[in-house]
Amino acid sequence: MELSVPVNQLNEGFCSFQRVNRDSTSGFVKKGGSQARVWSSKSVKVSLCRIGYVEQTEFGSLEVCGRRCGRLVGHVKLRALGSGNGRLHSAENTADVNSGGSSSVLTSSSSIPAHSFEEFESNNSLRRMVRHGELGEGFKLLESMVCRGEIPDIIPCTSLIRGFCRVGKTKKATRVMEIVEESGAVPDVITYNVLISGYCRSGEIDSAIRMLDRMSVAPDVVTYNTILRTLCDSGKLGQAMDVLELQMRRGCYPDVITYTILIEATCKESGVGQAMKLLDEMTNKGCKPDVVTYNVLINGICKEGRLDEAIKFLGNMPGYGCQPNVITHNIVLRSMCSTGRWMDAEKLLADMLQKGCTPSVVTFNILINFLCRKGLLGRAIDILEKMPKHGCTPNSLSYNPILHGFCREKKMERAIEYLDTMVSRGCYPDIVTYNTLLTALCKDGKVDVAVELLNQLSAKGCTPVLITYNTVIDGLSKVGKTGQAIQLLNEMRQKGLHPDIYTYSSLVAGLSREGKIEEAVRFFHDLEAAGVRPNAITYNSIMLGLCKDQQTDRAIDFLANMVSRGCMPTEGTYTILIEGIAYEGLANEALDLLNDLCEMGAVKRSSAQQLAGKI
């Protein structure tokens, strides 16, 4: 008799299935003389999702996570309530992988302990908690599950470890691993890799290395690469080489990523010459370098100032069986620009286009930035205008150097005009763009325009930062508009921005110039109360204001305060005091002090002569 179970009857028949054996020569399974058709794993999944035993998202993870699929099919138990007597039965999924794909065979088992349904529900709850970021609650549930003798599913446990690692709670992640191991669940290499990666991100490299020795499964190349990357980034190349030796002794052979990590670190620490030896070792062991490996080497050659060798290496790459990509060209292009060889850079760009290597926005931005620094705005604009023809849309980093170039040449009208062009093309300025314009406007004395632009930033979807406010506050203070500057100070505080030494120094200097010395002194004490350390500019500004107000004694007190706080006086500090003493009618005393300071080397002789002429 042939037994065929349709999907829509799976719920009723699930718990009455008997153990069956797959016939190796057919697509059926046999029970005695009967045959039961093996339904596809997809049909089983649909039915189980329909009756609510397993969430669809969990099966999605089975299909996506190829490395885990085999283990999951072997370990995940699908439980259902029997319709007849209400007793709990289980079905195991086993995978049969052949050339045509995989199938799931559902088999029955004898009655299982009553707590298994709670275990199943607990694992589902754990999945949901982890998915929603409820790490603390998930941890408590995991502890209670193990106390009840339940075995947690390794997938949500791995996610829980990952969640704790992401927020820097590696001790909590370690405890999760310990609980999992104590529970009887078997962590796989992915679980260990997640924890080791968390250690490495938190700078706990020693914990990561110790974990290598206590893993219950063999580390894979990903495990070692994670540790090697952290060691190399920390400048511990020697220790990384020791780990590599351990890796090879254990029979885990390095891949191209392993060697690329080590080659990059060797370039930084020992030079390209040593890195080339590692490249030879890599190829001798049958590990073929990829474009990333060669990019690392070319970058190292460029940093050693051997640009011509890098250009030659770039040309030889096809002969090595590896085509250079846009990043390879960008490395050489940046090196050409940094050494002033912009004509070679333009030639390389043309060569890229000819060979069919499509430039990226970064490629064009490197060249635009360099040309603008050299004052070649016309060439920079030409390149920017050609970008769309090559499939690249200019971004704010493309426009910013050009705007900065116009501002540096005091061509504010052109800068504003190009800003409008930028916006009309759908490229919205960032805070760097606006900071550039605000700085130029303030330097040009157009502080009212700068204030107006600052007030429009929020409406333009751009939030001002500390440097934005500092720029305008400094501009207002320099043109005698400290009242407006103080209003901006209050505004930035309301927005949660904390004034720094540059904010206070601008205000103190502005108030001192306006003769509002007591207000300047008050701001000086405010900055100290806020925990901001005054610098020489701040002290000089306050002392200048006091000396102009013929309060030289107070200025000298500030000098004493300055020295006691470890802030070294500058030549300007002494010049201010000498002029202040002379301004109070004590010219002889001022000259005597000047001579003493000149002999001590605190004031240069050329400066002393100029100052003596004024006194």
Coordinates of C-alpha atoms in Angstrom, one line a residue, residues 210-551:
R210 CA 43.1 32.2 25.3
M211 CA 39.8 31.3 23.7
L212 CA 41.7 29.5 20.9
D213 CA 42.9 26.9 23.5
R214 CA 39.5 26.3 25.2
M215 CA 37.4 26.0 22.0
S216 CA 35.5 22.7 21.9
V217 CA 35.7 22.7 18.1
A218 CA 38.7 23.4 15.8
P219 CA 39.2 27.1 14.9
D220 CA 38.8 27.9 11.3
V221 CA 40.6 30.4 9.1
V222 CA 38.1 33.1 10.0
T223 CA 39.0 32.6 13.7
Y224 CA 42.7 33.1 13.0
N225 CA 42.2 36.0 10.6
T226 CA 40.2 37.9 13.2
I227 CA 43.0 37.6 15.8
L228 CA 45.7 38.3 13.2
R229 CA 44.0 41.5 12.1
T230 CA 43.7 42.8 15.6
L231 CA 47.3 42.0 16.5
C232 CA 48.6 43.6 13.3
D233 CA 46.4 46.7 13.8
S234 CA 47.9 47.0 17.3
G235 CA 51.5 46.9 15.9
K236 CA 52.1 43.4 17.2
L237 CA 53.4 41.8 14.1
G238 CA 55.8 39.4 15.9
Q239 CA 52.9 38.0 18.0
A240 CA 50.8 37.7 14.8
M241 CA 53.5 35.6 13.2
D242 CA 53.5 33.3 16.3
V243 CA 49.8 32.9 15.9
L244 CA 50.3 32.1 12.2
E245 CA 52.8 29.4 13.1
L246 CA 50.3 27.9 15.6
Q247 CA 47.6 28.0 13.0
M248 CA 49.7 26.0 10.5
R249 CA 50.8 23.5 13.1
R250 CA 47.1 22.8 13.8
G251 CA 46.5 22.1 10.1
C252 CA 44.5 25.2 9.4
Y253 CA 46.0 26.7 6.3
P254 CA 46.1 30.5 5.8
D255 CA 44.1 31.9 2.9
V256 CA 44.6 35.1 0.8
I257 CA 43.0 37.2 3.5
T258 CA 45.5 35.9 6.1
Y259 CA 48.5 36.7 3.9
T260 CA 47.1 40.1 2.9
I261 CA 46.7 41.1 6.6
L262 CA 50.3 40.1 7.3
I263 CA 51.7 41.7 4.2
E264 CA 50.0 45.0 5.1
A265 CA 51.4 44.9 8.6
T266 CA 54.8 44.0 7.3
C267 CA 54.8 47.0 4.9
K268 CA 54.1 49.3 7.8
E269 CA 56.6 47.8 10.3
S270 CA 59.4 46.3 8.2
G271 CA 59.0 47.8 4.8
V272 CA 57.9 46.6 1.4
G273 CA 61.1 44.5 1.0
Q274 CA 60.1 42.2 3.8
A275 CA 56.5 42.2 2.6
M276 CA 57.7 41.0 -0.8
K277 CA 59.3 37.9 0.9
L278 CA 56.0 37.1 2.4
L279 CA 54.3 37.4 -1.0
D280 CA 56.8 34.9 -2.4
E281 CA 56.1 32.5 0.5
M282 CA 52.4 32.9 -0.2
T283 CA 52.7 32.0 -3.9
N284 CA 55.1 29.2 -3.2
K285 CA 52.4 27.6 -0.9
G286 CA 49.9 27.8 -3.7
C287 CA 47.9 30.7 -2.3
K288 CA 47.2 33.2 -5.2
P289 CA 47.3 36.9 -4.3
D290 CA 44.3 38.9 -5.3
V291 CA 43.8 42.6 -6.2
V292 CA 43.6 43.6 -2.5
T293 CA 47.0 42.0 -1.8
Y294 CA 48.6 43.9 -4.7
N295 CA 46.8 47.1 -3.6
V296 CA 48.4 46.8 -0.2
L297 CA 51.8 46.4 -1.7
I298 CA 51.4 49.3 -4.1
N299 CA 50.2 51.5 -1.2
G300 CA 53.3 50.5 0.7
I301 CA 55.6 51.4 -2.2
C302 CA 53.9 54.8 -2.6
K303 CA 54.3 55.5 1.1
E304 CA 58.0 54.8 0.8
G305 CA 58.2 57.5 -1.9
R306 CA 58.9 55.1 -4.7
L307 CA 56.2 56.3 -7.0
D308 CA 57.8 55.3 -10.3
E309 CA 58.1 51.7 -8.9
A310 CA 54.5 51.8 -8.0
I311 CA 53.5 52.9 -11.5
K312 CA 55.6 50.1 -12.9
F313 CA 54.0 47.6 -10.5
L314 CA 50.6 48.8 -11.6
G315 CA 51.5 48.2 -15.3
N316 CA 52.8 44.7 -14.5
M317 CA 49.7 43.5 -12.6
P318 CA 48.0 42.0 -15.6
G319 CA 51.1 39.9 -16.2
Y320 CA 50.7 38.6 -12.6
G321 CA 47.2 37.4 -13.5
C322 CA 45.4 40.1 -11.7
Q323 CA 43.7 43.2 -13.2
P324 CA 44.1 46.4 -11.3
N325 CA 40.8 47.9 -10.1
V326 CA 39.7 51.5 -9.4
I327 CA 41.2 51.4 -5.9
T328 CA 44.6 50.4 -7.3
H329 CA 44.5 53.5 -9.6
N330 CA 43.3 55.7 -6.8
I331 CA 46.3 54.8 -4.7
V332 CA 48.7 55.7 -7.4
L333 CA 46.7 58.8 -8.4
R334 CA 46.7 60.1 -4.8
S335 CA 50.5 59.6 -4.6
M336 CA 51.0 61.5 -7.8
C337 CA 49.0 64.4 -6.5
S338 CA 50.8 64.5 -3.2
T339 CA 54.1 64.7 -5.0
G340 CA 52.9 67.5 -7.3
R341 CA 52.7 65.4 -10.4
W342 CA 49.2 66.4 -11.4
M343 CA 49.9 66.2 -15.1
D344 CA 50.8 62.5 -14.6
A345 CA 47.6 62.1 -12.5
E346 CA 45.5 63.5 -15.4
K347 CA 47.3 61.1 -17.8
L348 CA 46.5 58.2 -15.4
L349 CA 42.9 59.2 -15.4
A350 CA 42.8 59.2 -19.2
D351 CA 44.6 55.8 -19.2
M352 CA 41.9 54.4 -16.8
L353 CA 39.1 55.4 -19.1
Q354 CA 40.9 54.0 -22.2
K355 CA 41.4 50.6 -20.5
G356 CA 37.8 50.5 -19.4
C357 CA 38.4 50.9 -15.7
T358 CA 35.6 53.1 -14.6
P359 CA 36.7 55.9 -12.2
S360 CA 34.8 56.3 -9.0
V361 CA 33.7 59.6 -7.4
V362 CA 36.8 59.2 -5.1
T363 CA 39.0 59.2 -8.2
F364 CA 37.7 62.5 -9.5
N365 CA 37.6 64.0 -6.0
I366 CA 41.3 63.2 -5.4
L367 CA 42.2 65.2 -8.5
I368 CA 39.8 68.0 -7.9
N369 CA 41.1 68.5 -4.4
F370 CA 44.7 68.6 -5.5
L371 CA 44.0 71.1 -8.3
C372 CA 42.1 73.4 -6.0
R373 CA 45.0 73.4 -3.5
K374 CA 47.3 74.4 -6.3
G375 CA 44.9 77.2 -7.3
L376 CA 44.0 75.6 -10.6
L377 CA 40.3 76.1 -10.1
G378 CA 39.6 76.2 -13.9
R379 CA 41.0 72.7 -14.4
A380 CA 39.2 71.4 -11.3
I381 CA 35.8 72.7 -12.5
D382 CA 36.5 71.1 -15.9
I383 CA 37.0 67.7 -14.3
L384 CA 33.9 68.1 -12.1
E385 CA 31.8 69.0 -15.1
K386 CA 33.0 65.9 -16.9
M387 CA 32.1 63.5 -14.1
P388 CA 28.5 62.8 -15.2
K389 CA 29.7 61.7 -18.6
H390 CA 31.6 58.9 -16.9
G391 CA 28.7 57.8 -14.8
C392 CA 29.8 59.7 -11.6
T393 CA 27.6 62.2 -9.8
P394 CA 29.6 64.8 -8.0
N395 CA 29.0 64.9 -4.2
S396 CA 29.7 67.5 -1.6
L397 CA 33.3 66.4 -1.4
S398 CA 33.6 67.3 -5.1
Y399 CA 32.2 70.8 -4.7
N400 CA 33.7 71.7 -1.3
P401 CA 37.4 72.2 -2.6
I402 CA 36.1 74.4 -5.4
L403 CA 34.1 76.5 -3.0
H404 CA 37.0 76.7 -0.7
G405 CA 39.2 77.8 -3.6
F406 CA 36.9 80.7 -4.5
C407 CA 36.7 81.7 -0.8
R408 CA 40.5 81.7 -0.5
E409 CA 40.7 83.9 -3.5
K410 CA 38.1 86.2 -1.9
K411 CA 35.7 85.5 -4.8
M412 CA 32.6 85.2 -2.5
E413 CA 30.1 86.0 -5.3
R414 CA 31.5 83.0 -7.4
A415 CA 31.4 80.8 -4.3
I416 CA 27.7 81.6 -3.6
E417 CA 26.9 81.2 -7.3
Y418 CA 28.6 77.7 -7.3
L419 CA 26.8 76.8 -4.1
D420 CA 23.5 77.5 -5.9
T421 CA 24.6 75.4 -8.9
M422 CA 25.5 72.6 -6.5
V423 CA 22.0 72.7 -4.9
S424 CA 20.2 73.0 -8.3
R425 CA 21.9 69.7 -9.3
G426 CA 20.5 67.9 -6.3
C427 CA 23.7 67.9 -4.3
Y428 CA 23.0 69.3 -0.9
P429 CA 25.8 71.0 1.0
D430 CA 27.1 69.5 4.2
I431 CA 28.3 71.3 7.3
V432 CA 31.8 71.4 5.9
T433 CA 30.5 73.4 2.9
Y434 CA 28.8 75.9 5.2
N435 CA 31.7 76.1 7.6
T436 CA 33.9 77.0 4.6
L437 CA 31.6 79.8 3.5
L438 CA 31.0 81.1 7.0
T439 CA 34.8 81.3 7.6
A440 CA 35.3 83.2 4.4
L441 CA 32.4 85.6 5.0
C442 CA 33.7 86.4 8.5
K443 CA 37.3 86.9 7.3
D444 CA 35.9 89.3 4.7
G445 CA 34.0 91.2 7.4
K446 CA 30.6 90.1 6.1
V447 CA 29.4 88.9 9.5
D448 CA 25.8 89.9 9.0
V449 CA 25.6 87.7 5.9
A450 CA 27.3 84.9 8.0
V451 CA 24.7 85.2 10.8
E452 CA 21.9 85.1 8.2
L453 CA 23.4 82.0 6.7
L454 CA 23.8 80.4 10.1
N455 CA 20.2 81.0 10.9
Q456 CA 19.1 79.2 7.7
L457 CA 21.1 76.1 8.3
S458 CA 18.5 74.2 10.3
A459 CA 15.9 75.0 7.6
K460 CA 18.3 73.6 5.0
G461 CA 18.5 70.3 6.9
C462 CA 22.1 70.9 8.2
T463 CA 22.7 71.0 11.9
P464 CA 25.4 73.5 13.1
V465 CA 28.3 72.1 15.1
L466 CA 30.6 73.7 17.6
I467 CA 33.1 74.9 14.9
T468 CA 30.2 76.5 13.1
Y469 CA 29.2 78.6 16.1
N470 CA 32.8 79.3 16.9
T471 CA 33.5 80.7 13.5
V472 CA 30.6 83.2 13.6
I473 CA 31.2 84.1 17.3
D474 CA 34.8 84.9 16.5
G475 CA 33.7 87.0 13.4
L476 CA 31.2 89.0 15.5
S477 CA 33.7 89.5 18.3
K478 CA 36.3 90.9 15.9
V479 CA 33.9 93.6 14.5
G480 CA 32.7 94.8 17.9
K481 CA 29.4 92.9 18.0
T482 CA 30.0 90.9 21.2
G483 CA 26.3 91.3 22.2
Q484 CA 25.3 89.2 19.2
A485 CA 28.2 86.8 19.9
I486 CA 26.9 86.2 23.4
Q487 CA 23.4 85.6 22.1
L488 CA 24.9 82.9 19.8
L489 CA 26.8 81.4 22.8
N490 CA 23.4 81.1 24.7
E491 CA 21.8 79.6 21.6
M492 CA 24.5 76.9 21.2
R493 CA 24.2 76.0 24.9
Q494 CA 20.5 75.5 24.5
K495 CA 21.2 73.1 21.6
G496 CA 23.4 71.0 23.9
L497 CA 26.8 72.3 22.5
H498 CA 29.5 73.0 25.1
P499 CA 31.7 76.1 24.5
D500 CA 35.4 75.3 24.3
I501 CA 38.5 77.4 24.7
Y502 CA 38.2 78.9 21.2
T503 CA 34.6 80.1 22.0
Y504 CA 35.7 81.8 25.3
S505 CA 38.9 83.2 23.8
S506 CA 37.0 84.9 21.0
L507 CA 34.6 86.5 23.5
V508 CA 37.2 87.5 26.0
A509 CA 39.3 89.1 23.2
G510 CA 36.3 90.9 21.8
L511 CA 35.1 92.2 25.1
S512 CA 38.6 93.4 26.0
R513 CA 38.9 95.3 22.7
E514 CA 35.5 97.0 23.4
G515 CA 36.7 98.0 26.8
K516 CA 34.2 95.8 28.6
I517 CA 36.9 94.4 30.8
E518 CA 34.8 93.4 33.8
E519 CA 32.5 91.3 31.5
A520 CA 35.7 89.8 29.9
V521 CA 37.0 88.8 33.4
R522 CA 33.6 87.3 34.2
F523 CA 33.8 85.1 31.1
F524 CA 37.3 84.2 32.0
H525 CA 36.1 82.9 35.4
D526 CA 33.1 81.1 33.6
L527 CA 35.5 79.1 31.5
E528 CA 37.5 78.1 34.5
A529 CA 34.3 77.0 36.3
A530 CA 33.3 75.0 33.2
G531 CA 36.6 73.1 33.4
V532 CA 38.0 74.7 30.3
R533 CA 41.7 75.4 30.6
P534 CA 42.7 78.9 29.5
N535 CA 45.6 79.1 26.9
A536 CA 48.1 81.9 26.3
I537 CA 45.7 83.6 23.8
T538 CA 43.0 83.9 26.5
Y539 CA 45.5 85.3 29.1
N540 CA 47.0 87.7 26.7
S541 CA 43.5 89.0 25.7
I542 CA 42.5 89.6 29.3
M543 CA 45.8 91.2 30.2
L544 CA 45.7 93.5 27.2
G545 CA 42.2 94.7 28.2
L546 CA 43.4 95.3 31.8
C547 CA 46.5 97.2 30.7
K548 CA 44.4 99.4 28.4
D549 CA 42.2 100.2 31.4
Q550 CA 45.3 101.1 33.4
Q551 CA 44.9 98.1 35.7

